[in-house]
Amino acid sequence: MPKRKQESSSSDLACCESQNKNIRIDQQSVFCRGNHEAEMCYGGEADLHKHVTGCKKNPGHKGFIPLKDFNANCLPSRYHDDDLLSETIKTLAALTVQVKTKFTSLKRPEFYPGTQVPYPFYNDRGSHVMRLGTGRVWCVDKYTKRDKTCCCAKCQVSATPSKVWGEVLVITATHVVFDDSEARQTRCVLGFDDNKSPVVSLDGWEVRGGADIEKDWCLLRYVTCDLELVEKLDKMCERFYYLRGEARDKYRSFVDVDKLTVIVSHPHGCPKQVSVGRWTRKCQRYGNTRYWYTTCTCPGSSGAAVYRLEYDRWKYYHPHSGSNSEGNYSGGW
């Protein structure tokens, strides 16, 4: 994994710890909740390089592939015959974003509903400590209305706000961004492929439709008048959904054989990393499914899309949620 540039700081490694260390049994959810994998940095972003080098979960970060090094040969041999699956994953990577939150809501619950299991960051309510996760652009819409103008930060201070704008929806984990008060202080960073990549940042507006604690996913709404970006993301979403369908149909017979599971995330706030593994267990409830998998993750990976060959856009979306004694697990009942 690429190392960040060293920066001076008086904070030590403890300032960049993940919380909620105790593994507790949640009988309501029928699974053992463990450590969330949002990265909490009390000393600010300058401390992230310490957490990379001092990571206890995955020392040396074996199993993470920098995006620029990822290709079909990184997948199991049966997927080497063409670039369909690797291109699908690269397109997913193009939609993957870093999520930076600088506020913790006063409304975070002390426990998961109906349990005595501590909910992440309850003790940080009201603080402005930085929290990092991962998300993915879900969809893009373009608007033109005579009676409304763009409400992005740029247009709010402009004498001539744009009458044409786009709405970008980003999906991530609820424990990363809990409600509107957190969304308004959340920045979505696109294009962070390596340390030299030009990036684009969008400032949050709200949580669309409310966040789901049990399924651990929410949709963040971003507004922008950067129409070039809107068009680019819209085409990328269309391409991903098309390639995903083609890959699913071509390799349908191998879904339960390989149990292939791929994640693109920003572990420890670093540039995009691809990890390849397989799911080891799935638990179905009310028509939805939660997965456990061997695919590598670290703090900062929370909210990343968990890609599988049977991937379905609407019914079976699963964000990475955390890890426990059984392995890494997703949200998304």
mmCIF file of N, CA, C and O in Angstrom, residues 19 40 101-111 119-131 173-186 207 211 213 218 220:
data_model
loop_
_atom_site.group_PDB
_atom_site.id
_atom_site.type_symbol
_atom_site.label_atom_id
_atom_site.label_comp_id
_atom_site.label_asym_id
_atom_site.label_seq_id
_atom_site.Cartn_x
_atom_site.Cartn_y
_atom_site.Cartn_z
ATOM 1 N N GLN A 19 -12.813 2.278 17.235
ATOM 2 C CA GLN A 19 -13.461 2.100 18.516
ATOM 3 C C GLN A 19 -14.300 0.830 18.529
ATOM 4 O O GLN A 19 -14.322 0.063 17.593
ATOM 5 N N MET A 40 -11.179 6.537 12.685
ATOM 6 C CA MET A 40 -11.387 7.720 13.516
ATOM 7 C C MET A 40 -10.033 8.324 13.845
ATOM 8 O O MET A 40 -9.154 7.646 14.374
ATOM 9 N N THR A 101 -15.865 12.595 7.058
ATOM 10 C CA THR A 101 -16.872 13.218 7.907
ATOM 11 C C THR A 101 -16.189 13.950 9.059
ATOM 12 O O THR A 101 -15.270 13.409 9.667
ATOM 13 N N LYS A 102 -16.657 15.170 9.345
ATOM 14 C CA LYS A 102 -16.017 15.977 10.382
ATOM 15 C C LYS A 102 -16.970 16.362 11.510
ATOM 16 O O LYS A 102 -16.761 17.359 12.196
ATOM 17 N N PHE A 103 -18.014 15.565 11.677
ATOM 18 C CA PHE A 103 -18.928 15.829 12.787
ATOM 19 C C PHE A 103 -19.594 14.524 13.181
ATOM 20 O O PHE A 103 -19.826 13.651 12.345
ATOM 21 N N THR A 104 -19.889 14.376 14.470
ATOM 22 C CA THR A 104 -20.610 13.205 14.975
ATOM 23 C C THR A 104 -21.932 13.668 15.568
ATOM 24 O O THR A 104 -21.955 14.509 16.472
ATOM 25 N N SER A 105 -23.012 13.128 15.056
ATOM 26 C CA SER A 105 -24.358 13.565 15.411
ATOM 27 C C SER A 105 -24.683 13.390 16.887
ATOM 28 O O SER A 105 -24.304 12.400 17.510
ATOM 29 N N LEU A 106 -25.432 14.343 17.414
ATOM 30 C CA LEU A 106 -25.931 14.243 18.776
ATOM 31 C C LEU A 106 -27.018 13.183 18.896
ATOM 32 O O LEU A 106 -27.382 12.775 20.005
ATOM 33 N N LYS A 107 -27.546 12.740 17.757
ATOM 34 C CA LYS A 107 -28.649 11.776 17.762
ATOM 35 C C LYS A 107 -28.193 10.325 17.629
ATOM 36 O O LYS A 107 -29.034 9.423 17.552
ATOM 37 N N ARG A 108 -26.887 10.075 17.600
ATOM 38 C CA ARG A 108 -26.446 8.678 17.534
ATOM 39 C C ARG A 108 -26.912 7.929 18.790
ATOM 40 O O ARG A 108 -26.764 8.435 19.903
ATOM 41 N N PRO A 109 -27.461 6.722 18.614
ATOM 42 C CA PRO A 109 -27.939 5.959 19.784
ATOM 43 C C PRO A 109 -26.783 5.367 20.577
ATOM 44 O O PRO A 109 -25.686 5.185 20.054
ATOM 45 N N GLU A 110 -27.053 5.056 21.826
ATOM 46 C CA GLU A 110 -26.018 4.432 22.655
ATOM 47 C C GLU A 110 -25.822 2.974 22.274
ATOM 48 O O GLU A 110 -24.716 2.452 22.333
ATOM 49 N N PHE A 111 -26.927 2.319 21.854
ATOM 50 C CA PHE A 111 -26.875 0.897 21.510
ATOM 51 C C PHE A 111 -27.582 0.650 20.173
ATOM 52 O O PHE A 111 -28.415 1.451 19.741
ATOM 53 N N TYR A 119 -23.307 1.239 20.032
ATOM 54 C CA TYR A 119 -23.315 1.735 18.657
ATOM 55 C C TYR A 119 -22.078 2.620 18.451
ATOM 56 O O TYR A 119 -21.708 3.387 19.346
ATOM 57 N N PRO A 120 -21.426 2.514 17.269
ATOM 58 C CA PRO A 120 -20.182 3.268 17.046
ATOM 59 C C PRO A 120 -20.322 4.776 17.252
ATOM 60 O O PRO A 120 -21.313 5.385 16.838
ATOM 61 N N PHE A 121 -19.337 5.344 17.922
ATOM 62 C CA PHE A 121 -19.135 6.785 18.057
ATOM 63 C C PHE A 121 -20.160 7.495 18.942
ATOM 64 O O PHE A 121 -20.266 8.714 18.899
ATOM 65 N N TYR A 122 -20.899 6.735 19.734
ATOM 66 C CA TYR A 122 -21.838 7.379 20.663
ATOM 67 C C TYR A 122 -21.107 8.336 21.593
ATOM 68 O O TYR A 122 -21.593 9.433 21.872
ATOM 69 N N ASN A 123 -19.934 7.933 22.067
ATOM 70 C CA ASN A 123 -19.183 8.776 23.008
ATOM 71 C C ASN A 123 -18.550 10.001 22.350
ATOM 72 O O ASN A 123 -18.021 10.872 23.039
ATOM 73 N N ASP A 124 -18.597 10.060 21.014
ATOM 74 C CA ASP A 124 -18.031 11.213 20.300
ATOM 75 C C ASP A 124 -19.099 12.200 19.844
ATOM 76 O O ASP A 124 -18.811 13.122 19.081
ATOM 77 N N ARG A 125 -20.332 12.024 20.306
ATOM 78 C CA ARG A 125 -21.426 12.901 19.877
ATOM 79 C C ARG A 125 -21.088 14.376 20.081
ATOM 80 O O ARG A 125 -20.584 14.766 21.128
ATOM 81 N N GLY A 126 -21.356 15.165 19.054
ATOM 82 C CA GLY A 126 -21.113 16.598 19.122
ATOM 83 C C GLY A 126 -19.692 17.018 18.809
ATOM 84 O O GLY A 126 -19.400 18.209 18.710
ATOM 85 N N SER A 127 -18.800 16.056 18.629
ATOM 86 C CA SER A 127 -17.396 16.388 18.364
ATOM 87 C C SER A 127 -17.153 16.601 16.873
ATOM 88 O O SER A 127 -17.939 16.178 16.025
ATOM 89 N N HIS A 128 -16.031 17.243 16.569
ATOM 90 C CA HIS A 128 -15.640 17.503 15.183
ATOM 91 C C HIS A 128 -14.387 16.702 14.821
ATOM 92 O O HIS A 128 -13.522 17.179 14.079
ATOM 93 N N VAL A 129 -14.302 15.501 15.344
ATOM 94 C CA VAL A 129 -13.184 14.611 15.038
ATOM 95 C C VAL A 129 -13.404 13.992 13.657
ATOM 96 O O VAL A 129 -14.518 13.602 13.304
ATOM 97 N N MET A 130 -12.335 13.908 12.855
ATOM 98 C CA MET A 130 -12.460 13.384 11.502
ATOM 99 C C MET A 130 -12.655 11.878 11.491
ATOM 100 O O MET A 130 -12.003 11.154 12.231
ATOM 101 N N ARG A 131 -13.559 11.432 10.635
ATOM 102 C CA ARG A 131 -13.842 10.018 10.454
ATOM 103 C C ARG A 131 -13.792 9.707 8.961
ATOM 104 O O ARG A 131 -14.333 10.443 8.148
ATOM 105 N N ALA A 173 -21.841 3.313 4.477
ATOM 106 C CA ALA A 173 -22.373 2.673 5.682
ATOM 107 C C ALA A 173 -22.981 3.717 6.617
ATOM 108 O O ALA A 173 -22.447 4.824 6.759
ATOM 109 N N THR A 174 -24.076 3.349 7.277
ATOM 110 C CA THR A 174 -24.734 4.254 8.217
ATOM 111 C C THR A 174 -23.827 4.629 9.376
ATOM 112 O O THR A 174 -23.886 5.754 9.882
ATOM 113 N N HIS A 175 -22.978 3.695 9.827
ATOM 114 C CA HIS A 175 -22.114 4.043 10.966
ATOM 115 C C HIS A 175 -21.018 5.030 10.567
ATOM 116 O O HIS A 175 -20.388 5.637 11.425
ATOM 117 N N VAL A 176 -20.804 5.221 9.258
ATOM 118 C CA VAL A 176 -19.863 6.245 8.786
ATOM 119 C C VAL A 176 -20.545 7.608 8.764
ATOM 120 O O VAL A 176 -20.007 8.600 9.263
ATOM 121 N N VAL A 177 -21.742 7.674 8.181
ATOM 122 C CA VAL A 177 -22.528 8.919 8.148
ATOM 123 C C VAL A 177 -23.931 8.581 8.620
ATOM 124 O O VAL A 177 -24.661 7.843 7.956
ATOM 125 N N PHE A 178 -24.326 9.152 9.752
ATOM 126 C CA PHE A 178 -25.548 8.716 10.425
ATOM 127 C C PHE A 178 -26.797 9.496 10.021
ATOM 128 O O PHE A 178 -27.870 8.922 9.854
ATOM 129 N N ASP A 179 -26.691 10.824 9.888
ATOM 130 C CA ASP A 179 -27.883 11.616 9.593
ATOM 131 C C ASP A 179 -27.494 12.909 8.887
ATOM 132 O O ASP A 179 -26.326 13.104 8.505
ATOM 133 N N ASP A 180 -28.474 13.814 8.704
ATOM 134 C CA ASP A 180 -28.243 15.056 7.958
ATOM 135 C C ASP A 180 -27.176 15.932 8.601
ATOM 136 O O ASP A 180 -26.398 16.592 7.900
ATOM 137 N N SER A 181 -27.134 15.963 9.936
ATOM 138 C CA SER A 181 -26.149 16.822 10.605
ATOM 139 C C SER A 181 -24.731 16.370 10.281
ATOM 140 O O SER A 181 -23.821 17.200 10.172
ATOM 141 N N GLU A 182 -24.530 15.075 10.110
ATOM 142 C CA GLU A 182 -23.219 14.573 9.712
ATOM 143 C C GLU A 182 -23.013 14.743 8.206
ATOM 144 O O GLU A 182 -21.915 15.083 7.756
ATOM 145 N N ALA A 183 -24.064 14.509 7.418
ATOM 146 C CA ALA A 183 -23.946 14.618 5.962
ATOM 147 C C ALA A 183 -23.534 16.016 5.538
ATOM 148 O O ALA A 183 -22.755 16.187 4.588
ATOM 149 N N ARG A 184 -24.034 17.030 6.236
ATOM 150 C CA ARG A 184 -23.695 18.408 5.872
ATOM 151 C C ARG A 184 -22.230 18.736 6.122
ATOM 152 O O ARG A 184 -21.724 19.738 5.606
ATOM 153 N N GLN A 185 -21.553 17.911 6.910
ATOM 154 C CA GLN A 185 -20.119 18.114 7.142
ATOM 155 C C GLN A 185 -19.313 16.909 6.642
ATOM 156 O O GLN A 185 -18.288 16.557 7.199
ATOM 157 N N THR A 186 -19.816 16.319 5.563
ATOM 158 C CA THR A 186 -19.152 15.179 4.936
ATOM 159 C C THR A 186 -18.720 15.534 3.532
ATOM 160 O O THR A 186 -19.512 16.062 2.743
ATOM 161 N N VAL A 207 -28.877 13.149 4.062
ATOM 162 C CA VAL A 207 -29.057 11.715 3.909
ATOM 163 C C VAL A 207 -30.403 11.511 3.224
ATOM 164 O O VAL A 207 -31.436 11.933 3.742
ATOM 165 N N ALA A 211 -31.265 7.002 7.091
ATOM 166 C CA ALA A 211 -30.277 5.921 7.116
ATOM 167 C C ALA A 211 -30.846 4.709 7.848
ATOM 168 O O ALA A 211 -31.707 4.843 8.714
ATOM 169 N N ILE A 213 -30.002 1.699 10.278
ATOM 170 C CA ILE A 213 -29.008 1.218 11.233
ATOM 171 C C ILE A 213 -28.787 -0.280 11.095
ATOM 172 O O ILE A 213 -27.653 -0.764 11.086
ATOM 173 N N CYS A 218 -26.692 3.881 3.848
ATOM 174 C CA CYS A 218 -27.447 5.113 3.634
ATOM 175 C C CYS A 218 -27.010 5.744 2.322
ATOM 176 O O CYS A 218 -25.935 5.473 1.800
ATOM 177 N N LEU A 220 -26.167 9.281 0.499
ATOM 178 C CA LEU A 220 -25.814 10.684 0.705
ATOM 179 C C LEU A 220 -26.129 11.471 -0.555
ATOM 180 O O LEU A 220 -25.793 11.048 -1.666
#
